[in-house]
Coordinates of C-alpha atoms in Angstrom, one line a residue:
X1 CA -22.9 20.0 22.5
X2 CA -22.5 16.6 20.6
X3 CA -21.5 17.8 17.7
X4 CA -18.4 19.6 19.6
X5 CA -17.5 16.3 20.7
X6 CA -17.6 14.8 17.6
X7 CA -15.2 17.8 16.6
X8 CA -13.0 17.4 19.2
X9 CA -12.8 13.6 18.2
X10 CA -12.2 14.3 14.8
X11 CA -9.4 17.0 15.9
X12 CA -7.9 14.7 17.3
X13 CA -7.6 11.6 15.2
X14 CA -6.4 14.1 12.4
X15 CA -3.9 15.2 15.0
X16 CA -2.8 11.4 15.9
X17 CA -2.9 10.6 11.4
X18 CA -0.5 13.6 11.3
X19 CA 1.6 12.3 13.9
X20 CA 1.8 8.5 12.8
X21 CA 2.5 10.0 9.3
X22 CA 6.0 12.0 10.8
X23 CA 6.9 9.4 12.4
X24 CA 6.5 7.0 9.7
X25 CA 8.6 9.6 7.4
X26 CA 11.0 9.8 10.1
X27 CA 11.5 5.8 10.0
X28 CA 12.0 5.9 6.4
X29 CA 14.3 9.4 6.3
X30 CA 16.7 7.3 8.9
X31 CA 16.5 4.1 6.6
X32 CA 17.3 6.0 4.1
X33 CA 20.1 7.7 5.6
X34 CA 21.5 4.5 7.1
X35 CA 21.5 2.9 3.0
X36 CA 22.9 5.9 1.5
X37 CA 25.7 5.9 4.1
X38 CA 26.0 1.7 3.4
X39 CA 26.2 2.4 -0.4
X40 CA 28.6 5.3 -0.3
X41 CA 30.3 3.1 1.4
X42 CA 30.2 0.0 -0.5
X43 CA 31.1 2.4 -3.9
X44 CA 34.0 3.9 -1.7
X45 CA 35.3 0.3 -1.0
X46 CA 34.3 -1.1 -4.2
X47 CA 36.5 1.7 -5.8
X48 CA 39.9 0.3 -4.4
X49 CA 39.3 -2.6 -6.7
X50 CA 37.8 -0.5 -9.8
X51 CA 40.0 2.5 -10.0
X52 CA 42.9 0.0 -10.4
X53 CA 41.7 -2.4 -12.8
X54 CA 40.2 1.2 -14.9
X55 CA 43.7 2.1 -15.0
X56 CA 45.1 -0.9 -16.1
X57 CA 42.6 -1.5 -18.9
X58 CA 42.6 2.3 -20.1
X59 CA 46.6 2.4 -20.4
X60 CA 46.3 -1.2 -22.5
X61 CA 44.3 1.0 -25.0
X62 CA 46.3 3.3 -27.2
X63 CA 44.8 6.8 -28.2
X64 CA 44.5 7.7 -32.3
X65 CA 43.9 9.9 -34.1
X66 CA 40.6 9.8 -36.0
X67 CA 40.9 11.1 -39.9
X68 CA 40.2 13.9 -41.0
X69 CA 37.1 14.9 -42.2
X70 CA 37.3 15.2 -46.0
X71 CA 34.0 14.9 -47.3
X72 CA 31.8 18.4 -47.0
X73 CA 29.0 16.2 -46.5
X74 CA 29.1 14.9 -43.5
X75 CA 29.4 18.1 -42.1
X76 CA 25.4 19.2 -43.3
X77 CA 22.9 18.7 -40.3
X78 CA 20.1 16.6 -41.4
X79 CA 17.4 19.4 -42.2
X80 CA 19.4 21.0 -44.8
X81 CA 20.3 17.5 -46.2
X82 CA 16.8 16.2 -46.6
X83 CA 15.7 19.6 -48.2
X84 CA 18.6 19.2 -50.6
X85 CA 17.8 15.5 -51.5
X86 CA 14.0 15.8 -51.9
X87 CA 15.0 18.9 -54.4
X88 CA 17.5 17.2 -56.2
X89 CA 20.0 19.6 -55.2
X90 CA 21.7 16.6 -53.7
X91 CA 21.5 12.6 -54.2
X92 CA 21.2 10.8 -51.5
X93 CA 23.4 8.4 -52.8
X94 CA 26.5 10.8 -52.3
X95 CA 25.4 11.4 -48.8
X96 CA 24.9 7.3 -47.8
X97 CA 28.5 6.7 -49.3
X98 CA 30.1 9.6 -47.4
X99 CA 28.9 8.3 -44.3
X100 CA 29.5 4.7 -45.3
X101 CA 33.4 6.0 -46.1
X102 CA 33.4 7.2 -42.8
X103 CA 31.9 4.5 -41.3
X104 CA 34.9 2.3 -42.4
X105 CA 37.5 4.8 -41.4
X106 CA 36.8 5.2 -37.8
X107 CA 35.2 1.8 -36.9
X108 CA 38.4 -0.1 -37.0
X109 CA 39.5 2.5 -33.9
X110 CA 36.0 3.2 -31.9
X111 CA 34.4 -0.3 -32.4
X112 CA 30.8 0.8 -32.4
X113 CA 29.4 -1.3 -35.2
X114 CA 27.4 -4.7 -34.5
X115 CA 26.0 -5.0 -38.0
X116 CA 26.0 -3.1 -41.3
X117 CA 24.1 -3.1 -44.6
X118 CA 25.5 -0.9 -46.5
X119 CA 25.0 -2.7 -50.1
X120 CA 21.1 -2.6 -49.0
X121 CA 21.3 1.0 -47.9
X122 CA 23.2 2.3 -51.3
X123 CA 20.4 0.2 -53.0
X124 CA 17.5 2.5 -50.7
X125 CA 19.5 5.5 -51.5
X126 CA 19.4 4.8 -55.8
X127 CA 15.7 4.1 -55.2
X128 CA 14.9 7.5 -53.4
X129 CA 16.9 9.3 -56.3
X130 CA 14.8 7.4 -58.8
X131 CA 11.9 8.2 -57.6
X132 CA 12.7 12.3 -56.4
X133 CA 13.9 12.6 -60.1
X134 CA 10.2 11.6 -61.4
X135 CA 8.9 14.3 -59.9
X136 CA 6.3 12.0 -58.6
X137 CA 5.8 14.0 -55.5
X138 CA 6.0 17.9 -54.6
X139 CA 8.7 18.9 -52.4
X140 CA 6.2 20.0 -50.3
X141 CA 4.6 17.0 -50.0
X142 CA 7.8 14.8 -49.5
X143 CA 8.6 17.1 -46.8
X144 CA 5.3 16.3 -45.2
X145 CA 5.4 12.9 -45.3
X146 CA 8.9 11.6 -45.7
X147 CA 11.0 14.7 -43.2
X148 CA 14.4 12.4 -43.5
X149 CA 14.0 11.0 -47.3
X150 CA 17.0 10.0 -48.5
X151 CA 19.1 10.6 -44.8
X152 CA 21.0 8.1 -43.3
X153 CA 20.6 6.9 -40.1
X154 CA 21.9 4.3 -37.7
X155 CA 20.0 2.2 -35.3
X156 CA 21.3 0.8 -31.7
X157 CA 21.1 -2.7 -32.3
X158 CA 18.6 -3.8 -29.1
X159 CA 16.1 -2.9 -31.2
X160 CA 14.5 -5.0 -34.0
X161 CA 15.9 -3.7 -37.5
X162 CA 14.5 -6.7 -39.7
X163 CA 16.6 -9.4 -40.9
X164 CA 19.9 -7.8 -38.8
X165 CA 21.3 -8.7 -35.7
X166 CA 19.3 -8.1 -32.5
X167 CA 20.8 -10.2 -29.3
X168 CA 21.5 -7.0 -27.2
X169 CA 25.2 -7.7 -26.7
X170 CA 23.9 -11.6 -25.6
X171 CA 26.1 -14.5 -26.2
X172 CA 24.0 -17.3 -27.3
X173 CA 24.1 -20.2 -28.7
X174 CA 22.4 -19.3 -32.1
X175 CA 22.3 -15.5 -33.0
X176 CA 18.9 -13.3 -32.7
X177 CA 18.1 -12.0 -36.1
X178 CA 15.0 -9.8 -35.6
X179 CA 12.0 -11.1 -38.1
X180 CA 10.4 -7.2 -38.3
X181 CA 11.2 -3.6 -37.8
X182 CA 10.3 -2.2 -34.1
X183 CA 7.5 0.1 -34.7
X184 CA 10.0 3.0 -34.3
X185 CA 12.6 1.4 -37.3
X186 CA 9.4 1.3 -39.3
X187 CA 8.5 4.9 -38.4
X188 CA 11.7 6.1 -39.5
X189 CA 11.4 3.7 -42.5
X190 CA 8.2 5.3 -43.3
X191 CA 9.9 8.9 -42.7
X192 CA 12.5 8.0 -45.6
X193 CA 15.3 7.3 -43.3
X194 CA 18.1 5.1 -44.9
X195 CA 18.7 2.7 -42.4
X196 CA 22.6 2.1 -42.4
X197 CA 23.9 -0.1 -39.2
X198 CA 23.0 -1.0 -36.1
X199 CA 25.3 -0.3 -33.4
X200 CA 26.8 -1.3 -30.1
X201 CA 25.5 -1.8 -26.7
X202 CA 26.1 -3.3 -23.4
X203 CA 24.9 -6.6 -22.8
X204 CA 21.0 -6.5 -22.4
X205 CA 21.7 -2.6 -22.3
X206 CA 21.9 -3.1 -18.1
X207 CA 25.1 -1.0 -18.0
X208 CA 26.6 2.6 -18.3
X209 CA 29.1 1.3 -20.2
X210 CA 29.4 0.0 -23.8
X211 CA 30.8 -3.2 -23.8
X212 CA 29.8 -7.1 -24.0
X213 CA 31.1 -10.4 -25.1
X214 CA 29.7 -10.2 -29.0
X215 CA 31.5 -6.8 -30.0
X216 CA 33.6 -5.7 -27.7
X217 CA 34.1 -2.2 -25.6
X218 CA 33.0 0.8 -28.0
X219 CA 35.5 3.8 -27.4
X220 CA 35.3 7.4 -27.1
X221 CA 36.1 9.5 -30.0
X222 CA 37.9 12.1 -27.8
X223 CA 39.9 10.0 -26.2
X224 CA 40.1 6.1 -26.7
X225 CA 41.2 5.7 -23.0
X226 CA 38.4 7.0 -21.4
X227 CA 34.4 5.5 -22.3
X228 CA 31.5 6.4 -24.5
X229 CA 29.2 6.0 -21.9
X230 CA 25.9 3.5 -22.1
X231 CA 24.2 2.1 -22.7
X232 CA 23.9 3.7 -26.3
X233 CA 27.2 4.2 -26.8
X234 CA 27.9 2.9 -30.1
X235 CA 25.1 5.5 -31.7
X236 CA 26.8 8.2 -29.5
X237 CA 30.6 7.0 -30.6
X238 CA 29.5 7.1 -34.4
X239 CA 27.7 10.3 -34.3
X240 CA 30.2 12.4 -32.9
X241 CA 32.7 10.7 -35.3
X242 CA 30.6 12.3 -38.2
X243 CA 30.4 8.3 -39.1
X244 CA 26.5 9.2 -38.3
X245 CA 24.3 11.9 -38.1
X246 CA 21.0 10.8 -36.2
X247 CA 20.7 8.3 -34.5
X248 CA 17.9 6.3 -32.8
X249 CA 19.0 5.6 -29.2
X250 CA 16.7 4.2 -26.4
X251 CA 16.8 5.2 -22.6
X252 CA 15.8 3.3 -19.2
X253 CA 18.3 5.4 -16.9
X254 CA 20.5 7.7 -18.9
X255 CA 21.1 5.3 -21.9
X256 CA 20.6 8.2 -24.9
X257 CA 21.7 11.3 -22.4
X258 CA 24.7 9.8 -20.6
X259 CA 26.4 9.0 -24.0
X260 CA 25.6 12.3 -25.6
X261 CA 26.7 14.4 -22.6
X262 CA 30.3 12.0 -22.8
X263 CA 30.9 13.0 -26.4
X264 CA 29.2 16.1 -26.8
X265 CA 26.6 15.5 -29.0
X266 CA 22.3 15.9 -28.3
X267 CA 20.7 13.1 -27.1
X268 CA 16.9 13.3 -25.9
X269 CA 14.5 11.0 -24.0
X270 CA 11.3 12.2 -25.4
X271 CA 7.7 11.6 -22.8
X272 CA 6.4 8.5 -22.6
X273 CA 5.0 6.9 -25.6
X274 CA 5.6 9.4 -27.7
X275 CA 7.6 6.9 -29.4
X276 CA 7.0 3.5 -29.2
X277 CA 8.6 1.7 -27.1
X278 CA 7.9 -2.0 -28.3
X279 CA 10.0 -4.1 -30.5
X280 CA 12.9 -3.7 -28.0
X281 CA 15.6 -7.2 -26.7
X282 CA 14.9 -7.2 -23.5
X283 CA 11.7 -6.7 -24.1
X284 CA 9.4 -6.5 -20.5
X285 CA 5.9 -6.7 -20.3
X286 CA 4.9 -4.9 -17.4
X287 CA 2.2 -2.2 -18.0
X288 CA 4.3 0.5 -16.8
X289 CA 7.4 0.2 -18.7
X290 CA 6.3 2.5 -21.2
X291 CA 6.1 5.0 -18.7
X292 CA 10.0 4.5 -17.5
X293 CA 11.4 3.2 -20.9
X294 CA 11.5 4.8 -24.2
X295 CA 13.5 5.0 -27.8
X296 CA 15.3 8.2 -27.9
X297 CA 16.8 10.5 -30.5
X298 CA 20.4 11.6 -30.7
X299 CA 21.7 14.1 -33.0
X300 CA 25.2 15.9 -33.8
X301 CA 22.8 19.2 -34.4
X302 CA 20.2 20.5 -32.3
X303 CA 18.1 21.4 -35.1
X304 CA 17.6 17.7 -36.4
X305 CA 16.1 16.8 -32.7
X306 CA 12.7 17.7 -34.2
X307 CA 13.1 16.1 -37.2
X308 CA 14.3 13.3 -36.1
X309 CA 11.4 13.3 -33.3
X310 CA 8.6 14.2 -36.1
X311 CA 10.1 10.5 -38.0
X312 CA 10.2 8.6 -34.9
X313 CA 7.1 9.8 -33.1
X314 CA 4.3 7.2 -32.9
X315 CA 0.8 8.4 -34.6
X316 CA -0.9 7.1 -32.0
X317 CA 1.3 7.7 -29.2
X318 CA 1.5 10.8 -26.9
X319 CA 0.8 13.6 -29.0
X320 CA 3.9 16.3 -29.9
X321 CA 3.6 19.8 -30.6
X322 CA 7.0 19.9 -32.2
X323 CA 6.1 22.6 -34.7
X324 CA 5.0 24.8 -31.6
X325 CA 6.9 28.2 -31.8
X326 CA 8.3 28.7 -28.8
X327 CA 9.5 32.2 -27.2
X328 CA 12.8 31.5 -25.1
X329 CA 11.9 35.4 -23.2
X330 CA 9.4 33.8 -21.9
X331 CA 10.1 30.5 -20.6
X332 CA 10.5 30.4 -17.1
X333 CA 13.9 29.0 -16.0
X334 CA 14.4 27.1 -13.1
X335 CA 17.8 25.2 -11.8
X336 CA 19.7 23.0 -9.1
X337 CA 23.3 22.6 -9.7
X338 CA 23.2 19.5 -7.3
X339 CA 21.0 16.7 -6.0
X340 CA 20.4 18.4 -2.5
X341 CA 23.2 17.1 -2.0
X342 CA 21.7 13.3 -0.8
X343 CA 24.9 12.0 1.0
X344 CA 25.1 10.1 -1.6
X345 CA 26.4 10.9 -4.7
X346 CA 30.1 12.5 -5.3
X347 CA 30.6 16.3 -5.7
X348 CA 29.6 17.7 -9.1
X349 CA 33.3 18.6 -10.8
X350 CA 34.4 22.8 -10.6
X351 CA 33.8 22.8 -14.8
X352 CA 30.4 21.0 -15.4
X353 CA 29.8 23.5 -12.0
X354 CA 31.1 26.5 -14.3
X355 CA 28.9 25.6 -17.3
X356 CA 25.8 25.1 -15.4
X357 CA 26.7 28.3 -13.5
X358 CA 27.3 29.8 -17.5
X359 CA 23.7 28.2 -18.7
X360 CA 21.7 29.7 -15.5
X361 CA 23.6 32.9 -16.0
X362 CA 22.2 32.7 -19.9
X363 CA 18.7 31.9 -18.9
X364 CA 18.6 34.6 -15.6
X365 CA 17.3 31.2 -14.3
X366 CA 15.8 30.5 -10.9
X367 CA 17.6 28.8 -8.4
X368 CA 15.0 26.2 -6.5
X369 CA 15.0 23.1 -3.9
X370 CA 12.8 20.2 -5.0
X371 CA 13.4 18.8 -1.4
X372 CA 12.1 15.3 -2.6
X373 CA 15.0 14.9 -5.3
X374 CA 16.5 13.6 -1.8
X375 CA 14.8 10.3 -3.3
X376 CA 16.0 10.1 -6.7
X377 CA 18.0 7.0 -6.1
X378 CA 15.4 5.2 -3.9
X379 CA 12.3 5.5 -6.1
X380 CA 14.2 4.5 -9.1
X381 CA 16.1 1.4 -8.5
X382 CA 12.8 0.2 -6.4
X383 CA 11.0 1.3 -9.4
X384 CA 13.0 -0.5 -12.0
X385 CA 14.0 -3.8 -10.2
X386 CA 9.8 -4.2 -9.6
X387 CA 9.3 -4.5 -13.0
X388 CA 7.4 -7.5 -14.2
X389 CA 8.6 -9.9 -16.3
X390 CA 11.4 -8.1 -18.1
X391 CA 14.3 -10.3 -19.7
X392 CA 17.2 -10.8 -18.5
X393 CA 19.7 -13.8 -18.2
X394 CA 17.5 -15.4 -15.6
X395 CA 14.4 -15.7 -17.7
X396 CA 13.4 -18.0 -20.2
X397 CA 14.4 -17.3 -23.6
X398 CA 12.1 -17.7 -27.0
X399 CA 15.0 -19.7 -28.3
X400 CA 14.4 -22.3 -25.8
X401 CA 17.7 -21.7 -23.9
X402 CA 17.6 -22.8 -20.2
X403 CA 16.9 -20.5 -17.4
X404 CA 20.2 -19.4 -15.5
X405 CA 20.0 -20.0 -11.7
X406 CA 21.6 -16.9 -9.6
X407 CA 23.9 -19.1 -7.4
X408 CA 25.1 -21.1 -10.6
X409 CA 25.9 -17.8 -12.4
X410 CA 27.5 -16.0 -9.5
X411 CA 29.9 -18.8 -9.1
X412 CA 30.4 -18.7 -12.9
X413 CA 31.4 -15.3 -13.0
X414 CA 33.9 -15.4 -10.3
X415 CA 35.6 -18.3 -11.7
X416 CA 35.7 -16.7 -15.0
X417 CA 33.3 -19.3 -16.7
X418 CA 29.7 -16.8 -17.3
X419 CA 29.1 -16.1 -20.8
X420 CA 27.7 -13.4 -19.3
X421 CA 28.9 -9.5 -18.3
X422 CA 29.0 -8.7 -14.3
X423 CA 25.8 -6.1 -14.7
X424 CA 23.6 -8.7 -16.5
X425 CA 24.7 -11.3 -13.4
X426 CA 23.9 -9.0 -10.7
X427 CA 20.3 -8.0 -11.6
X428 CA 19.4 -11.0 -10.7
X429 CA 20.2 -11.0 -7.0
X430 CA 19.2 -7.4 -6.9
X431 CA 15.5 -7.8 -8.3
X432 CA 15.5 -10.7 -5.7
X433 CA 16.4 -8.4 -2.8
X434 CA 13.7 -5.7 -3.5
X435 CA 11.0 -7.9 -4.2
X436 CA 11.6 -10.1 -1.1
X437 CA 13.1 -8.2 1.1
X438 CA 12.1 -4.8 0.9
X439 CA 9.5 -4.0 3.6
X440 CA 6.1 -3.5 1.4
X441 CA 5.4 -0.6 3.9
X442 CA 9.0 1.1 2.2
X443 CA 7.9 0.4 -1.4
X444 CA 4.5 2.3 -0.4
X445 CA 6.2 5.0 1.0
X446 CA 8.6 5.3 -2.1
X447 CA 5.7 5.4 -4.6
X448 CA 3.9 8.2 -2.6
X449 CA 7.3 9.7 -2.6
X450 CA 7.6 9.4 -6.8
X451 CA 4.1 11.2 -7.3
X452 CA 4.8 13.7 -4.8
X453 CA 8.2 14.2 -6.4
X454 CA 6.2 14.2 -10.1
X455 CA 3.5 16.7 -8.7
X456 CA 6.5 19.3 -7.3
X457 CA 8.0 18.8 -11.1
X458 CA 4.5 19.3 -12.9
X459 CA 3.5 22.3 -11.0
X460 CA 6.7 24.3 -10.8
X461 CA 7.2 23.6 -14.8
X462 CA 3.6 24.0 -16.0
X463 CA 3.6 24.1 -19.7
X464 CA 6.2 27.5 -19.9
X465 CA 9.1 26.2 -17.9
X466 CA 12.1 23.7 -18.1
X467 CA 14.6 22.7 -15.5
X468 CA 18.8 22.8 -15.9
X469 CA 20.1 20.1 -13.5
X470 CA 23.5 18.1 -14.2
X471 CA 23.5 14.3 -15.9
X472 CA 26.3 13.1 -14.3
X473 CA 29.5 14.9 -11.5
X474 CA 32.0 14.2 -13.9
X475 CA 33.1 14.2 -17.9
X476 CA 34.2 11.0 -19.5
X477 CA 35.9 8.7 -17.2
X478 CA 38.1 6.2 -17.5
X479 CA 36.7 2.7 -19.3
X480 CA 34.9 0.6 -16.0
X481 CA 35.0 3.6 -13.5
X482 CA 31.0 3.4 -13.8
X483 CA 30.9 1.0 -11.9
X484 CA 32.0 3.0 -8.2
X485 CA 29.4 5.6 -9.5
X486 CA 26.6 3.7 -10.0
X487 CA 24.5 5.9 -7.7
X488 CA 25.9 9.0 -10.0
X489 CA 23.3 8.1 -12.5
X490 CA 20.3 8.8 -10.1
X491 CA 20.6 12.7 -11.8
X492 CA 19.2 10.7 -15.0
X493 CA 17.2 7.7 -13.8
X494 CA 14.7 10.0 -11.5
X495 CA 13.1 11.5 -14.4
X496 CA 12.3 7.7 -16.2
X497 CA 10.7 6.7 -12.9
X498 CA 8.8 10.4 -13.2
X499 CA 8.4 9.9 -17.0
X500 CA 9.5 13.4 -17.8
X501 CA 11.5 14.5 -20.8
X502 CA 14.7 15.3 -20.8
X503 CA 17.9 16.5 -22.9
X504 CA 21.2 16.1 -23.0
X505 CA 22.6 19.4 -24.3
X506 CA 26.5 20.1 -25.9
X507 CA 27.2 23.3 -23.6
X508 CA 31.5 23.1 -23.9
X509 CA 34.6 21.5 -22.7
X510 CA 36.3 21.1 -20.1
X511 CA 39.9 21.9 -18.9
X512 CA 41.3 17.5 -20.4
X513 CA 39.1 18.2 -24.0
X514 CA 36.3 16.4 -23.2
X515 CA 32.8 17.8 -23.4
X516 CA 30.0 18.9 -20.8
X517 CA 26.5 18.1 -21.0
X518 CA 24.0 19.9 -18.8
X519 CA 20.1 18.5 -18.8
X520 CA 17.0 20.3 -19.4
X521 CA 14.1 18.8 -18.5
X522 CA 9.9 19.8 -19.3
X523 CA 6.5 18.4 -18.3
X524 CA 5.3 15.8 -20.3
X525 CA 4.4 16.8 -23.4
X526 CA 6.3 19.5 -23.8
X527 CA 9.3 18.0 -25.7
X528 CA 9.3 21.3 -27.5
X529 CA 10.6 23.5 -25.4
X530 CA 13.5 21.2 -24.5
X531 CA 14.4 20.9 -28.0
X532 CA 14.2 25.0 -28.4
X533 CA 16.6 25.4 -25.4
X534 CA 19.0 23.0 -27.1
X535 CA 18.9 25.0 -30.2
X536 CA 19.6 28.0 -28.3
X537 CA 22.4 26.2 -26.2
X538 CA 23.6 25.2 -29.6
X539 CA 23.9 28.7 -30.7
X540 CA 25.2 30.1 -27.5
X541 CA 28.1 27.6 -26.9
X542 CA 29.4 26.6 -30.8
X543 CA 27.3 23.1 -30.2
X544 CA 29.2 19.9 -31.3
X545 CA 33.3 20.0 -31.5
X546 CA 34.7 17.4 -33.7
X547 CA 37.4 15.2 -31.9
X548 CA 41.1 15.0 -32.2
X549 CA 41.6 14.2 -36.0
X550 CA 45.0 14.3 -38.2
X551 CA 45.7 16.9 -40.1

């Protein structure tokens, strides 16, 4: 008879766990609600200011023509280039000075470049020829251990490329030269990759758009009025210029896809310490920003994703099965063409609608609702703004260079007197809002959301399926528009905070000549199949269109 009691007891206390836990998630759903409606409605207002100034700065800018492509050889992808080189078929000195050429043409109108070293790079180029002509090495065996000898490739400049400039769009008193490669620059170095530049970003790359107060704003290819994205948008501006070819990108939030979807190029955020992601300005040294944060490829071919992957990929990082044949009949094929909808975020535009709609159609893929994506926004920024001891303006320096006080900067940017862009002088107050004001109860509840969110992801996907889900509502927008969209990016940043990779994928254009990107997204660890999908994409859609060039 006791132990019915006992049961009854337990019953009971499950039942009252069960109901504290709905109402909890009740408390949370309404606070949720109540900020999405605060924030739609802080971008809607914000937007009266934005939209005008957009306009204003876009119409300053006047639209060229890039020039033509002359050269055949900027027009090989990367795998048949580095087969021809390590044969002799080709020098790799032809191929660094075509792209060097076209580098100089198309730089004076984009303004992607921080840094070149093109003297060094024709030097590295000679020296591979050299030494392929010896005969020292088997083709095979240069294949094997150098898969880019002799291919040129640019570097976004937050990350250290030695003796080249490495302040992350900073102004500062005395300019940051890095003192050694990032261990991905020396991966590719090792690879054979002919390092030729490093290119633009936004200041401390907080910001979807490619500007600071070192270089300038970088411009779209396709249209110099509207942006290149961020926060790699100098790699992204270059390589679908044919001024590059690969490119290594990195991504907190969208940084390699955003770009890639905005100018119709491939750009993939590999899983979590695959690559190395050390060696980066800002640098952070919480334990999880591997997890979130990672160096990413981009590529004007899908083919040269693995390649470039293979030279990039950290030997004692998260293992790759790149070479992994994969059989696209069957993969399972899942897909949301919106973000459930949250509230939140604006309506996903009729022709990135149409291409998904095209892509599922391709795939005969599944139509699901991952009810937790409801969060995307929530778990991300609370995850990224919680980070320990990541740089920004507000933290010491290694140069010495005072702290910056958020009051003091605030009032400098209004009155026009911050060296600094309005991204880098709002993280401060935001980082101070969620980690002093954010209930620790909410943060709790986020974080169980983010591996319930992770577990729905894992389980549906397995190690056969990949997920089609939009990277952003609209094409390439008008230069500063980001920033009444800043919740738009939460179709990127959820799957740093989940640490899932994920693609950017060229899939056409739409009805102003700008391309679409859709994203396909894997478990971790199964970067393959991504990178098979592109291919196919690739194949199925024509891949990368060259911009608007004179005849």
């Amino acid at each position: 008879m006791l132990s019915y009691v006992f049961v009854a007891i337990e019953l009971l206390l499950q039942m009252f766990s069960k109901g504290c836990r709905l109402v909890k998630r009740e408390f949370h759903v309404k606070m949720s609600w109540a900020i999405r409606r605060l924030l739609r409605g802080a971008m809607h207002l914000f937007s009266l200011f934005v939209v005008p100034y957009a306009w204003a700065v876009s119409a300053r800018i006047r639209h060229k023509k890039l020039p033509a492509i002359e050269n055949p050889l900027l027009q090989i992808p990367a795998v048949t280039l580095a087969a021809k080189i390590r044969t002799g078929q080709l020098k790799s000195e032809d191929v660094v000075g075509a792209y060097i050429e076209r580098c100089r043409q198309v730089n004076p109108i984009l303004n992607a470049i921080v840094e070149d070293r093109f003297e060094q790079a024709l030097e590295d180029a000679r020296r591979i020829d050299r030494e392929v002509a010896q005969g020292l090495k088997s083709a095979e065996q240069m294949a094997r251990e150098t898969p880019i000898l002799g291919v040129p490739i640019t570097i976004k400049e937050s990350l250290a490329v030695q003796g080249m400039s490495n302040t992350g769009g900073r102004k500062l008193k005395n300019k940051r030269i890095a003192q050694k490669d990032a261990p991905v620059v020396a991966q590719v170095r090792k690879s054979g990759g002919v390092i030729l530049l490093v290119s633009n970003t936004p200041e401390l790359c907080m910001c979807w758009e490619t500007y600071n107060k070192c270089t300038g704003l970088t411009k779209n290819p396709y249209n110099q009025q509207r942006t290149v994205g961020g926060s790699s948008g100098g790699e992204a501006a270059l390589i679908s210029s044919a001024a590059s070819l690969i490119g290594v990108t990195t991504d907190i939030a969208g940084s390699s896809r955003l770009p890639a979807a905005f100018v119709g190029v491939f750009g993939h955020k590999p899983s979590p310490f695959a690559v190395s992601p050390y060696g980066h300005n800002p640098s952070c040294e919480d334990e999880s920003w591997g997890n979130f944060f990672t160096p990413g490829a981009m590529c004007r071919y899908a083919e040269d994703l693995p390649l470039l992957l293979r030279a990039m990929h950290d030997p004692e990082g998260t293992p790759l099965t790149l070479d992994s044949p994969v059989n696209l009949t069957e993969l399972k094929y899942y897909y949301m063409d919106n973000d459930g909808p949250t509230g939140l975020t604006q309506p996903i535009e009729p022709d990135i609608k149409a291409a998904i709609a095209g892509v599922v159609n391709h795939f005969n893929a599944q139509k699901v609702k991952l009810k937790r994506l409801i969060w995307s926004l929530d778990i991300s920024m609370c995850k990224m703004l919680r980070m320990k001891d990541i740089e920004t303006i507000y933290t010491q320096q290694k140069d010495g260079a005072p702290n910056a006080t958020i009051g003091k900067e605030l009032l400098k940017y209004l009155f026009g007197c911050s060296d600094s862009d309005l991204p880098s002088v709002v993280i401060g107050p935001m980082q101070h809002i969620i980690q002093n004001y954010i209930p620790n109860s909410r943060l709790a509840f986020l974080d169980e959301q983010t591996e319930l969110l992770r577990k729905d992801f894992t389980d549906l996907l397995g190690t056969n399926g990949v997920f089609i889900y939009p990277i952003f509502p609209n094409t390439a927008h008008r230069h500063f528009e980001i920033f009444h969209k800043l919740v738009d990016t939460s179709y990127m940043m959820v799957f740093n905070t989940l640490g899932l990779p994920a693609a950017s994928c060229m899939v056409g254009m739409d009805r102003n000549k700008l391309p679409i990107g859709v994203q396909i997204v894997a478990s971790p660890g199964q970067d393959h199949l991504i990178l098979a999908v592109a291919k196919e994409l690739e194949r199925k859609y024509g891949g990368w269109v060259p911009p608007p060039m004179e005849k």
